[in-house]
Phi, psi and omega in degrees: 000130181287134179216137179233125183236115183266156172203165170108359178290180178158200183240143182207156175279158178306138183092348181277185184227151172216157176230125177263147176232152177215115180267126181256148174210158175095002176204162180289094190310316188290346191267356191232160175283134179235157182206169173240140183228159169209163181298144175290130180307131180082354180224070192297342178270356183251121178271137176240140180286142174247341178197148176221152185209144162225194185289346186251333187202173184222148173223148181230149168286150182301330184294339183239354183302131180089347180244325182251148178229121176265141177206169178211154177240105184296326181293323180267001185045049184233135175256142182234155170222106175273122183244114180244165180049047184295145180241157175305328179293346177278354177300122184183170166272129182252138183235134169271157184205158177232142180251082190278351177250014185246139185237007182270191177291168181309135187234151174257010182279114182306321186295341182278346184264132186232002174226141192225147170281178186278348181096147181216125186279134174239126179240126180240118181262152182274000000 
């Protein structure tokens, strides 16, 4: 059974850093595209990808490029999101996800992801 367990959210002042983790189980972790999502600003029911990764490459949304770093540890079956230079606009619930029916390069397409973590709140104060 596929399971995703997130940790690492919290509160920080603007300019600070946080690191999210997501432990995956129930599938061959190294073989699939994984990603991080948060609600689209102004569309709180719509999740938008901010980063995607597989064993060969990484992609980022423009809103986080240069500030956030996605990485993974295949041995620990864990996905990470290092968030630096945080802004109040980064305040959101963050979700890890896996695209287990997708075979292309890392994608930011929400529709390709079919397994989700429980969400982890990040609060950035000014």
